[in-house]
Short mmCIF file of C-alpha atoms in Angstrom, two decimals:
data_model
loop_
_atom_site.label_atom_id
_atom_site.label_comp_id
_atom_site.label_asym_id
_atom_site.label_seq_id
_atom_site.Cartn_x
_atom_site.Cartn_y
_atom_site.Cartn_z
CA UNK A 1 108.47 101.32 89.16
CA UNK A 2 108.15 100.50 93.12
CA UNK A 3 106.07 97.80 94.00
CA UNK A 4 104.67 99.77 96.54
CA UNK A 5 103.11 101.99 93.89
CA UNK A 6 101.76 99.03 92.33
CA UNK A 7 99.76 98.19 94.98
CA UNK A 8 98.99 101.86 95.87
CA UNK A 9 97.66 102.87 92.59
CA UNK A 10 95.94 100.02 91.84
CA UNK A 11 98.12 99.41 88.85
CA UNK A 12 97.35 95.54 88.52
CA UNK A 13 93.76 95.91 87.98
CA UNK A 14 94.18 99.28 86.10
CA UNK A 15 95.70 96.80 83.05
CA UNK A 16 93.87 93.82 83.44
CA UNK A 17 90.79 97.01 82.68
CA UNK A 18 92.94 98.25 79.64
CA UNK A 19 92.90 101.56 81.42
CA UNK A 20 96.38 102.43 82.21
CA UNK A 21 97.94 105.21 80.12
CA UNK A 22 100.76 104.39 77.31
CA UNK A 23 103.72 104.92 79.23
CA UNK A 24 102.91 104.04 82.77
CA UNK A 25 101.66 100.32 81.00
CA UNK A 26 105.18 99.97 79.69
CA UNK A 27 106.74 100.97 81.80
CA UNK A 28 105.12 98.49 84.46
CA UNK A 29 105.15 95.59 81.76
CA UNK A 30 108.80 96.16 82.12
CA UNK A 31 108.42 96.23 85.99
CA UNK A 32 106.47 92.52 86.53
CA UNK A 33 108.81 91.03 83.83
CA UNK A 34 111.59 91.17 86.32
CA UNK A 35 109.74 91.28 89.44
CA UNK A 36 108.56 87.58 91.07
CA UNK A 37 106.07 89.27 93.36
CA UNK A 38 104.20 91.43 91.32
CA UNK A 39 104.14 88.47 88.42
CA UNK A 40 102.20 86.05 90.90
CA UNK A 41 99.87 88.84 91.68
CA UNK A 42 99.40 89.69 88.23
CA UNK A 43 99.06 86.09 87.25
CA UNK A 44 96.45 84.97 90.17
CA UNK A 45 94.43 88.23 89.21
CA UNK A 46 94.36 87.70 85.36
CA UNK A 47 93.50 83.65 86.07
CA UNK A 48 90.66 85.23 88.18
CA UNK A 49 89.50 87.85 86.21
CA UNK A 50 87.21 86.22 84.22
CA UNK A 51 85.65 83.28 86.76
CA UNK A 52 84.69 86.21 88.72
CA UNK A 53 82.94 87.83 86.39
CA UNK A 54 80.98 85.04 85.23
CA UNK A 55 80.46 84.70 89.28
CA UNK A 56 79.39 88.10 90.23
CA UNK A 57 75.64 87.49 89.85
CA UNK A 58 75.86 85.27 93.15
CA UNK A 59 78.62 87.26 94.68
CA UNK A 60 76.87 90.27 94.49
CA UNK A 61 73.87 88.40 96.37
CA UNK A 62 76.32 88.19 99.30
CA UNK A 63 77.18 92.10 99.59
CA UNK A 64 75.11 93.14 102.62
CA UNK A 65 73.05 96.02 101.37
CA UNK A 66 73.90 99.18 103.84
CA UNK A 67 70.76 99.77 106.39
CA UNK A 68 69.16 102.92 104.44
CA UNK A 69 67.11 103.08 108.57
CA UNK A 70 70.81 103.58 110.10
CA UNK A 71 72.32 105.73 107.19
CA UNK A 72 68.97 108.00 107.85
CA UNK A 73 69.28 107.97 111.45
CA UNK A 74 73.15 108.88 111.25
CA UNK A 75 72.47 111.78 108.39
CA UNK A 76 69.86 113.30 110.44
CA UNK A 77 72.36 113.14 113.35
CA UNK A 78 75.22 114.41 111.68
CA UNK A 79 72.90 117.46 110.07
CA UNK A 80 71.26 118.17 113.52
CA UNK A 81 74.82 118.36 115.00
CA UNK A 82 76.21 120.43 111.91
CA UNK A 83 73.39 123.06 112.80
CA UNK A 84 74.01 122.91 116.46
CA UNK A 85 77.49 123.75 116.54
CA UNK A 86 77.10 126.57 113.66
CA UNK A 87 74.32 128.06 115.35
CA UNK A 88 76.18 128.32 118.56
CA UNK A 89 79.77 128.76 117.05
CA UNK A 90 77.87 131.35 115.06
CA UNK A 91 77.04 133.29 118.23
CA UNK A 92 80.46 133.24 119.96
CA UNK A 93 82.81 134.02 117.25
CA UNK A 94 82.78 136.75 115.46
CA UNK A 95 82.33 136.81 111.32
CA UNK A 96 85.15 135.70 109.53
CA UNK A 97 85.99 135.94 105.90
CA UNK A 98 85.03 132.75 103.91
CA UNK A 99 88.57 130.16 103.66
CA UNK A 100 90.34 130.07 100.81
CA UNK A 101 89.78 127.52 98.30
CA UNK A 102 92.67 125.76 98.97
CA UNK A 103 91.69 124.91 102.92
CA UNK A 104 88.69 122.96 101.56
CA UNK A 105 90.80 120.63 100.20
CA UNK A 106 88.86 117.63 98.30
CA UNK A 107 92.10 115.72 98.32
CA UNK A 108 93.00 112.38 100.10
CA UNK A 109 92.75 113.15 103.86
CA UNK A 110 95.81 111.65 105.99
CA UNK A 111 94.82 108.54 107.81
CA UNK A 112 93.58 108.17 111.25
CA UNK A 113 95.81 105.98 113.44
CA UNK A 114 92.77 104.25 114.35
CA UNK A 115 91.66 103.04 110.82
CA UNK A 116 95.45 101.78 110.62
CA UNK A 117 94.41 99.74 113.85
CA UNK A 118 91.91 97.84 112.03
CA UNK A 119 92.58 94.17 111.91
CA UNK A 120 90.82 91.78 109.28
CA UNK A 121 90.34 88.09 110.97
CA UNK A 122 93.48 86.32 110.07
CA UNK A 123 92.73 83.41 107.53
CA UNK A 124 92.36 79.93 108.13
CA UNK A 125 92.55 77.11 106.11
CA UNK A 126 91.58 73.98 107.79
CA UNK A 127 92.91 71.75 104.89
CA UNK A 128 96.51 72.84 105.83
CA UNK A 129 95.79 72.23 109.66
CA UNK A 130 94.35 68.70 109.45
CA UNK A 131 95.74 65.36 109.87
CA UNK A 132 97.65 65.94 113.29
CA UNK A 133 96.27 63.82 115.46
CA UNK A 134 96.76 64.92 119.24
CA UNK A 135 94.90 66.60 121.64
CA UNK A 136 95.78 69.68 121.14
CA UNK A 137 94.90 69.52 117.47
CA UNK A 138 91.13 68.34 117.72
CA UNK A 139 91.40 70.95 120.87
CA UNK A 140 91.97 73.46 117.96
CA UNK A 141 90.19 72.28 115.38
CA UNK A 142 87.11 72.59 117.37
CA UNK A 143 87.83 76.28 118.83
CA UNK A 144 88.66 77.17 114.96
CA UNK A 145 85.05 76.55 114.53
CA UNK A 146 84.28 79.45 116.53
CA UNK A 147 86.40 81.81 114.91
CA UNK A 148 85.43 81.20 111.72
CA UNK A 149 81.39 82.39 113.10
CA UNK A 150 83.61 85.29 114.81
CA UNK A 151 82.71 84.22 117.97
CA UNK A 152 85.65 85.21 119.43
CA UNK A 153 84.93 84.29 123.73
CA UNK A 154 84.46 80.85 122.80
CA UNK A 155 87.36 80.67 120.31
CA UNK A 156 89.63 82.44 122.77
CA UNK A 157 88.32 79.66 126.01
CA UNK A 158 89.25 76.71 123.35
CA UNK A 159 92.65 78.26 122.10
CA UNK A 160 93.59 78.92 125.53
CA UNK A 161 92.92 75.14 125.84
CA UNK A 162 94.66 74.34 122.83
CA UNK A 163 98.26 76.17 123.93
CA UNK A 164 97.90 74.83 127.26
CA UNK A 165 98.12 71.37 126.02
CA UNK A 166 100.56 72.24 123.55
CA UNK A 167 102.55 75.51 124.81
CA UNK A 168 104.72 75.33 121.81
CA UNK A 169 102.44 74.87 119.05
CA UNK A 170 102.17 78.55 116.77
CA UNK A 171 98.85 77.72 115.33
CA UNK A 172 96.86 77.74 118.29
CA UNK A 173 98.78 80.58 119.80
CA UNK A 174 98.56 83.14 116.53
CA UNK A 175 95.01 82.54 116.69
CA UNK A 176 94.38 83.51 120.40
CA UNK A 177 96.47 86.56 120.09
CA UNK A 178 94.48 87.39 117.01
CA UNK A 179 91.55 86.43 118.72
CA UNK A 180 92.13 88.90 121.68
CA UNK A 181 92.64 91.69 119.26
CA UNK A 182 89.89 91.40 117.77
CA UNK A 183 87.80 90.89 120.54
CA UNK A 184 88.87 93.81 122.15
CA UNK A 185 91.33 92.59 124.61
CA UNK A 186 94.80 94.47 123.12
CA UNK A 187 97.31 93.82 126.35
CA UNK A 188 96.72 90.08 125.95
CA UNK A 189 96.70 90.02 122.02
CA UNK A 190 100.18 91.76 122.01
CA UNK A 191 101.54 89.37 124.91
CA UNK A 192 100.33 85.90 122.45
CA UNK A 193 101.68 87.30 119.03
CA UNK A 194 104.85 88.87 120.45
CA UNK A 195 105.51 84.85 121.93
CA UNK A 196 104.44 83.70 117.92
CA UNK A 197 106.56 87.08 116.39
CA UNK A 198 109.59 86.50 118.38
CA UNK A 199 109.56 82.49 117.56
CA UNK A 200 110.71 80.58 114.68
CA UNK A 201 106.93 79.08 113.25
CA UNK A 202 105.54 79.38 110.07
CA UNK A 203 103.28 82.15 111.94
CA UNK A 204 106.10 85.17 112.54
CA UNK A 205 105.50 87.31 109.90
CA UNK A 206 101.70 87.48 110.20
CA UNK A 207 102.35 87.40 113.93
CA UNK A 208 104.23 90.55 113.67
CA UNK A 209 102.15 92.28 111.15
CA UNK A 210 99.25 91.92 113.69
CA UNK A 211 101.40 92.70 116.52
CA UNK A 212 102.21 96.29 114.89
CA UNK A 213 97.87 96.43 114.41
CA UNK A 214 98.31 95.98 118.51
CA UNK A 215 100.23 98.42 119.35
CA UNK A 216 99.02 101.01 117.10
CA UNK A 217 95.52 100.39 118.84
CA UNK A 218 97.42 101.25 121.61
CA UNK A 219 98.79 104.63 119.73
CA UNK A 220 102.37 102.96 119.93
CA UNK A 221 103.72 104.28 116.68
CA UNK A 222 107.05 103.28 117.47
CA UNK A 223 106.71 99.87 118.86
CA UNK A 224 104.38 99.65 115.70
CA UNK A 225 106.61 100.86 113.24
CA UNK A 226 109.41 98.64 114.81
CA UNK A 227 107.41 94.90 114.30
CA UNK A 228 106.68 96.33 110.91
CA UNK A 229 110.30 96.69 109.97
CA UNK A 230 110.82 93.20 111.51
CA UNK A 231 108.13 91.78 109.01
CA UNK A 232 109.88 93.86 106.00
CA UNK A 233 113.12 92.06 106.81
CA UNK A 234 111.82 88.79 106.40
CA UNK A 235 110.95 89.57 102.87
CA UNK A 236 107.72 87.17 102.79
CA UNK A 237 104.34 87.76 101.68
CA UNK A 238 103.07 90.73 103.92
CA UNK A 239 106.54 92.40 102.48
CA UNK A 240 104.45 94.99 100.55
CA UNK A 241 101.53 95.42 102.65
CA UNK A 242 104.40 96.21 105.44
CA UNK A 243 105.99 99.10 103.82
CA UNK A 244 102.35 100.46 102.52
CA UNK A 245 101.62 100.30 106.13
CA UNK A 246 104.61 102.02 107.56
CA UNK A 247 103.73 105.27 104.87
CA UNK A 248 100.57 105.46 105.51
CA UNK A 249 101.72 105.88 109.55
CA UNK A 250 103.93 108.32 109.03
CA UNK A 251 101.68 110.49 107.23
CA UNK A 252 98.78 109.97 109.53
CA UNK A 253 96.99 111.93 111.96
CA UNK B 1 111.39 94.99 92.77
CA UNK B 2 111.90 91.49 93.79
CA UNK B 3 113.52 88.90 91.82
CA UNK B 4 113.41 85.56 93.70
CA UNK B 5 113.07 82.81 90.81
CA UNK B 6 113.20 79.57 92.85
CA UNK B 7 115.86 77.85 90.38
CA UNK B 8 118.65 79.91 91.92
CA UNK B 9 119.63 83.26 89.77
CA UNK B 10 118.30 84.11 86.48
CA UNK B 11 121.99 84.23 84.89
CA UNK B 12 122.46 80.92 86.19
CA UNK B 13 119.32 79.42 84.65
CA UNK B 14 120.82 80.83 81.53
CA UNK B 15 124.08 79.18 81.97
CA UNK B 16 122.33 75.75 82.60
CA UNK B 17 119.78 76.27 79.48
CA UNK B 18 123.16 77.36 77.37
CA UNK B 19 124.75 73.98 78.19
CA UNK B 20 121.74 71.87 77.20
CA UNK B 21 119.95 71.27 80.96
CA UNK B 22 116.47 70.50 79.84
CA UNK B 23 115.29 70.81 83.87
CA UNK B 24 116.22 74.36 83.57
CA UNK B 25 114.11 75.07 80.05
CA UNK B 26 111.59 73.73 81.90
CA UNK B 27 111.73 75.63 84.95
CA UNK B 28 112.41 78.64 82.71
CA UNK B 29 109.16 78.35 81.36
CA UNK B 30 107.46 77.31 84.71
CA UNK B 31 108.70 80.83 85.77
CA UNK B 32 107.85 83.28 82.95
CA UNK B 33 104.70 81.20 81.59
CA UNK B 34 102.08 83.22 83.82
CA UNK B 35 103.50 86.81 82.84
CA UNK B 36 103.86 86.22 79.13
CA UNK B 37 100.45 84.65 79.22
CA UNK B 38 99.17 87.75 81.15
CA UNK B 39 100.63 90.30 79.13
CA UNK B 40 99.08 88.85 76.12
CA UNK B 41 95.64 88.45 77.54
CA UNK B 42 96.00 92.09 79.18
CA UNK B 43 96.96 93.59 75.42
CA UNK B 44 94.87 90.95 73.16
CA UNK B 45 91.56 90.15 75.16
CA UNK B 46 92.64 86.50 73.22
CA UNK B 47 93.17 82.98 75.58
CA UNK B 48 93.81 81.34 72.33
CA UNK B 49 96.61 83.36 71.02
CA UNK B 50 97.80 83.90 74.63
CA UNK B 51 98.62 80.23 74.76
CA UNK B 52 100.05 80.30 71.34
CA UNK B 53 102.14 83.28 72.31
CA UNK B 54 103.52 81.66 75.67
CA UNK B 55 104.90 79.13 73.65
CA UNK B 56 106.51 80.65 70.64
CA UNK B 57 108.15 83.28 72.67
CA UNK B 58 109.36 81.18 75.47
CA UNK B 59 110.60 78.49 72.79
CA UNK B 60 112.38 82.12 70.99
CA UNK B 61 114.48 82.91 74.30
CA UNK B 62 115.21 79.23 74.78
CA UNK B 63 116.43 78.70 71.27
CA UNK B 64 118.45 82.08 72.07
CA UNK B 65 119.99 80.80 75.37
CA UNK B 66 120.61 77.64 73.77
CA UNK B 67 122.60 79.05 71.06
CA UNK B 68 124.22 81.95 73.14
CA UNK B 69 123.05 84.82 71.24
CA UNK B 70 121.80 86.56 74.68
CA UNK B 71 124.28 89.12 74.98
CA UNK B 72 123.19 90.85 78.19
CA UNK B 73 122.11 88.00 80.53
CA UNK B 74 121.46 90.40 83.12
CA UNK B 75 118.89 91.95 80.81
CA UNK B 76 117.18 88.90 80.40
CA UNK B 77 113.91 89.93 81.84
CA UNK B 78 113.81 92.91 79.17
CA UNK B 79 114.57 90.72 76.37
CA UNK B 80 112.38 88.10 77.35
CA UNK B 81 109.54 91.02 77.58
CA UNK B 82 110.63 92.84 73.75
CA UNK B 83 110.07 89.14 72.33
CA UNK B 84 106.69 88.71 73.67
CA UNK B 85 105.89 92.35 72.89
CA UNK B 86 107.45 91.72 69.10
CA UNK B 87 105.65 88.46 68.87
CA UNK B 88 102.30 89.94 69.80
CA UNK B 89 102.62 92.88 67.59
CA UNK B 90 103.42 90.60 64.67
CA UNK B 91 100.50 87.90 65.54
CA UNK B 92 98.13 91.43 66.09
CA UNK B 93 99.07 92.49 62.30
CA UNK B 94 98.70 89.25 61.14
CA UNK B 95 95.63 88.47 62.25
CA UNK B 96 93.13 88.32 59.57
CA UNK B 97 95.52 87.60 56.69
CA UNK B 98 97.31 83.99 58.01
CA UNK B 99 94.58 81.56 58.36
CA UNK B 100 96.77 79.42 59.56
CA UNK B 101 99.43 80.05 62.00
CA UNK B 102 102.37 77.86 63.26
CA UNK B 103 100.31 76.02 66.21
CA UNK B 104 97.24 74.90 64.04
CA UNK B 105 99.95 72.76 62.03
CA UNK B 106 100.64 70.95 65.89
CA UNK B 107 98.82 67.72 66.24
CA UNK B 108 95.62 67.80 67.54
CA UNK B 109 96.70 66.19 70.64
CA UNK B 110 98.59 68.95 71.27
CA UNK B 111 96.30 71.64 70.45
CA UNK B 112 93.49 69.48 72.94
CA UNK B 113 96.71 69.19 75.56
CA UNK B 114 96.30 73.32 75.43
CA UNK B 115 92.62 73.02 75.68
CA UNK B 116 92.77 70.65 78.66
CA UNK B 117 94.76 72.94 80.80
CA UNK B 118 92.86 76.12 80.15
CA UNK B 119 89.90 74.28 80.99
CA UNK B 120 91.37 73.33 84.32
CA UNK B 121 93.08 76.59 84.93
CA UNK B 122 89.49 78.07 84.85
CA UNK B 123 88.51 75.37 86.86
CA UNK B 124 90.82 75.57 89.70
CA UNK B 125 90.14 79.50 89.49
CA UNK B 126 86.86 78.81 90.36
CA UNK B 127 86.94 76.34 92.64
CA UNK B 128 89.59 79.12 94.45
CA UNK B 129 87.22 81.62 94.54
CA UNK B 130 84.93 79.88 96.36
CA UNK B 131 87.12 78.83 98.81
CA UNK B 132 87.35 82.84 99.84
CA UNK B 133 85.46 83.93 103.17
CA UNK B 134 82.04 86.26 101.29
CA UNK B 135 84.05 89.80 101.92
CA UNK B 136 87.17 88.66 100.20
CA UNK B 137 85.02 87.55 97.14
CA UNK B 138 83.08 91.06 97.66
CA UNK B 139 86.60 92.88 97.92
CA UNK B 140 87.98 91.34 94.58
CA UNK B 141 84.52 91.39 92.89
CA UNK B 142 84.41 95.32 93.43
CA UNK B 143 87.96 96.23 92.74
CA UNK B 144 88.96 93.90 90.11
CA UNK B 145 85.60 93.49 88.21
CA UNK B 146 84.25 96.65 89.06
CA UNK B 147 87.16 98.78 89.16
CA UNK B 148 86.70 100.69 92.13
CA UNK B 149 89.20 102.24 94.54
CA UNK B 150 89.86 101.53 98.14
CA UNK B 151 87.80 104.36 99.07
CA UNK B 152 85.00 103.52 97.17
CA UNK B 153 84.86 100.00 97.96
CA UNK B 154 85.06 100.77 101.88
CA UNK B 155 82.43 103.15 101.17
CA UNK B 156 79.67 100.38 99.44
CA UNK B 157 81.08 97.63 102.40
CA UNK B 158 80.67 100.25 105.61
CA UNK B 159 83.98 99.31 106.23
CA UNK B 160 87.72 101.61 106.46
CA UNK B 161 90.21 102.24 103.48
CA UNK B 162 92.39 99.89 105.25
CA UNK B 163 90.15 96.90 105.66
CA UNK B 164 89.41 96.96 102.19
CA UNK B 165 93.47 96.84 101.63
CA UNK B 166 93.65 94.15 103.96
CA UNK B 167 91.09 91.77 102.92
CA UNK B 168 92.05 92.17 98.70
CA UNK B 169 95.93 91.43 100.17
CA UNK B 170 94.79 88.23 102.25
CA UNK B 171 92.28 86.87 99.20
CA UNK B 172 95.09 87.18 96.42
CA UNK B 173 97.66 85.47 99.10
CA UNK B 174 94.92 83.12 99.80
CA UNK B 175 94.28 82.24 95.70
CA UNK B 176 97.76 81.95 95.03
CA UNK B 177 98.34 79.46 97.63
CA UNK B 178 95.28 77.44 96.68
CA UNK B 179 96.35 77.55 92.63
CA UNK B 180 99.62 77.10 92.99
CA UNK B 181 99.10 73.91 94.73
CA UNK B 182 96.48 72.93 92.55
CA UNK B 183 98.42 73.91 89.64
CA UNK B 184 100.94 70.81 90.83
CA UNK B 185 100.35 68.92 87.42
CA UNK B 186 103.69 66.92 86.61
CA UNK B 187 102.05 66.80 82.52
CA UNK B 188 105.05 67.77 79.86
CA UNK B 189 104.11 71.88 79.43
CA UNK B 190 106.55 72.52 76.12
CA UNK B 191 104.53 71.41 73.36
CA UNK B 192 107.18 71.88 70.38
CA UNK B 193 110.41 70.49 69.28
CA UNK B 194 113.34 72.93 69.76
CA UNK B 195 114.48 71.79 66.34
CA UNK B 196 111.38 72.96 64.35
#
């Protein structure tokens, strides 16, 4: 068993559920005995397992119910526009036999390259950050504040302020580049993280793993599929989330 | 598959438990606590025999290393795995008929030692948990709890596939950083005597 099909097929919370088949559970018993990574997911998902459920009242509370106004709005839009263009497509082709079965395929569609450009805020953990005291660390602390409301113009101003006090500090640096790319701005995200990816800090990996999001934005599958390699070679966390990436790319659209 | 025990190889943590190291019995059972405790809760539903089972079949491949009788120390994974498999099939059977079994005879200190750190495993889990950003919690929550797919999951958040991916990935990254350094408890973890 790959890992990579462990985390595609949703293996680990398949057993923790009791609901993988016979052979496929021994067979991946087998697999986590002998594999580090897929024991400490295993083991931080079991310790979990149960907490969360006895949590999920209040966590539920926090799921933002979906606007049933905008879901209406985009139905009726997405009806009106289905009728529109087989009215008129109706009037300038002629009748064709109905497809075959097969072309209305229910299965998994391949991704778009823009979904694979979506970037989740990077995480930070202000506990690991603290006790540096300089300049440039209250200069971050304080922008960090903004990014964690997602108010990314005012956390990009105060990184910005942060690496030019402290050009060589990674913190700071990851941050704006993942602050630009999720604000919008790709050319400068790419420019920070590919100073973070192509440094020795703590930061690379993620740097790099953001840095592929970047260019794929940009519809660079090469330069993507190049930082992702980089970030498979270092053989840390993002490892497996790499290599899922790098499939789904090649069989996107 | 990625085998990257801290202690330096496998083999040689079997080398060092053959000649007696008792550092490297107890960073033998540092590594393969969690997964023997998993696999018990995943086929038992049972904390309390989990626990049991972590120690009797860790103490069963220690014992083993100690007296040589691993043949195949590159297979040490698998063997490690049949004991805890054998052990739980024979507790499963049991169960019912023994009213006692071979823990219940510990001390009580020892059985409240056990207590103790489930308590603050659960704990810590918690605590963890809350120290997620709202969508991770809501990503885990749905998946784990629920059971849904990525799909699904994107579908009840508005958000892609991929998100969904990403923000599971960065929550159980996040958790095992925050529990393993919680989990920095310097407390003895073998409970019996090699010799009993």
């Amino acid at each position: 068993m790959e890992c990579d099909r462990v985390d595609r097929e949703n293996t680990i919370e398949r057993y923790l559920a009791g609901a993988l088949p016979a052979a496929e559970k021994e067979e991946w018993e087998l697999h986590y005995f002998g594999c580090d990574r897929c024991a400490r997911k295993l083991e931080t998902l079991s310790l979990v397992r149960e907490p969360l459920q006895s949590m999920a009242a209040g966590i539920r509370r926090e799921i933002p119910e979906p606007s049933k106004s905008r879901t209406w709005i985009w139905a009726a839009a997405g009806i009106a526009a289905a009728l529109l263009l087989a009215v008129g497509l109706g009037r300038l082709l002629p009748p064709k036999p109905a497809p075959p079965r097969v072309a209305n395929s229910n299965g998994p569609q391949a991704p778009r390259l823009e979904d694979l450009a979506q970037l989740e805020p990077p995480a930070y953990d202000p506990r690991t950050l603290r006790g540096v005291d300089s300049k440039s660390e209250t200069q971050f602390r304080d922008a960090m504040v903004f990014y964690q409301q997602r108010d990314y113009p005012k956390a990009i101003a105060g990184l910005r302020a942060a690496t030019e006090l402290d050009p060589h500090a990674a913190a700071p640096r990851f941050f704006l580049g993942a602050s630009y790319l999720l604000s919008g701005n790709t050319a400068d995200g790419i420019r920070e993280l590919r100073a973070v990816a192509d440094g020795p800090s703590p930061f690379r990996e993620e740097a790099a793993f953001d840095l592929a999001k970047g260019y794929l934005r940009q519809g660079d599958r090469d330069s993507a599929l190049r930082e992702l390699r980089r970030v498979v070679a270092l053989h840390g966390d993002l490892r497996d989330q790499a290599e899922q990436l790098t499939a789904r790319i090649s069989g996107s659209r | 598959m990625h085998l990257t025990p801290q202690v330096g190889s496998l083999q040689e943590l079997a080398a060092r438990i053959e000649k007696g190291d008792a550092g490297a019995e107890e960073d033998f059972f540092r590594l393969f606590e969690g997964r023997v405790r998993a696999f018990a809760i995943a086929n038992s539903g049972d904390r309390d025999l989990a626990d049991d089972l972590v120690q009797e079949a860790l103490w069963a491949v220690i014992r083993a290393l100690r007296n040589g009788q691993v043949r195949q120390p590159d297979q040490l994974t698998s063997f490690i795995f049949g004991t805890a498999r054998n052990l739980l099939n024979d507790r499963l059977r049991s169960r019912g008929r023994e009213k006692l079994d071979q823990l219940s005879q510990q001390p009580d200190i020892a059985r409240a030692d056990v207590e103790q750190r489930r308590f603050e495993r659960h704990h810590a889990a918690c605590q963890a948990i809350r120290m997620l950003e709202p969508h991770e919690r809501a990503v885990l929550l749905l998946t784990l709890v629920d059971g849904l797919g990525a799909e699904e999951v994107a579908a009840r958040l508005g958000i892609t596939p991929e998100s969904v991916r990403q923000r599971k990935s960065r929550a159980i990254r996040k958790l095992s950083g925050i529990l393993a350094a919680s989990s920095q408890n310097p407390a003895p973890r073998l409970l019996r005597s090699i010799d009993m």
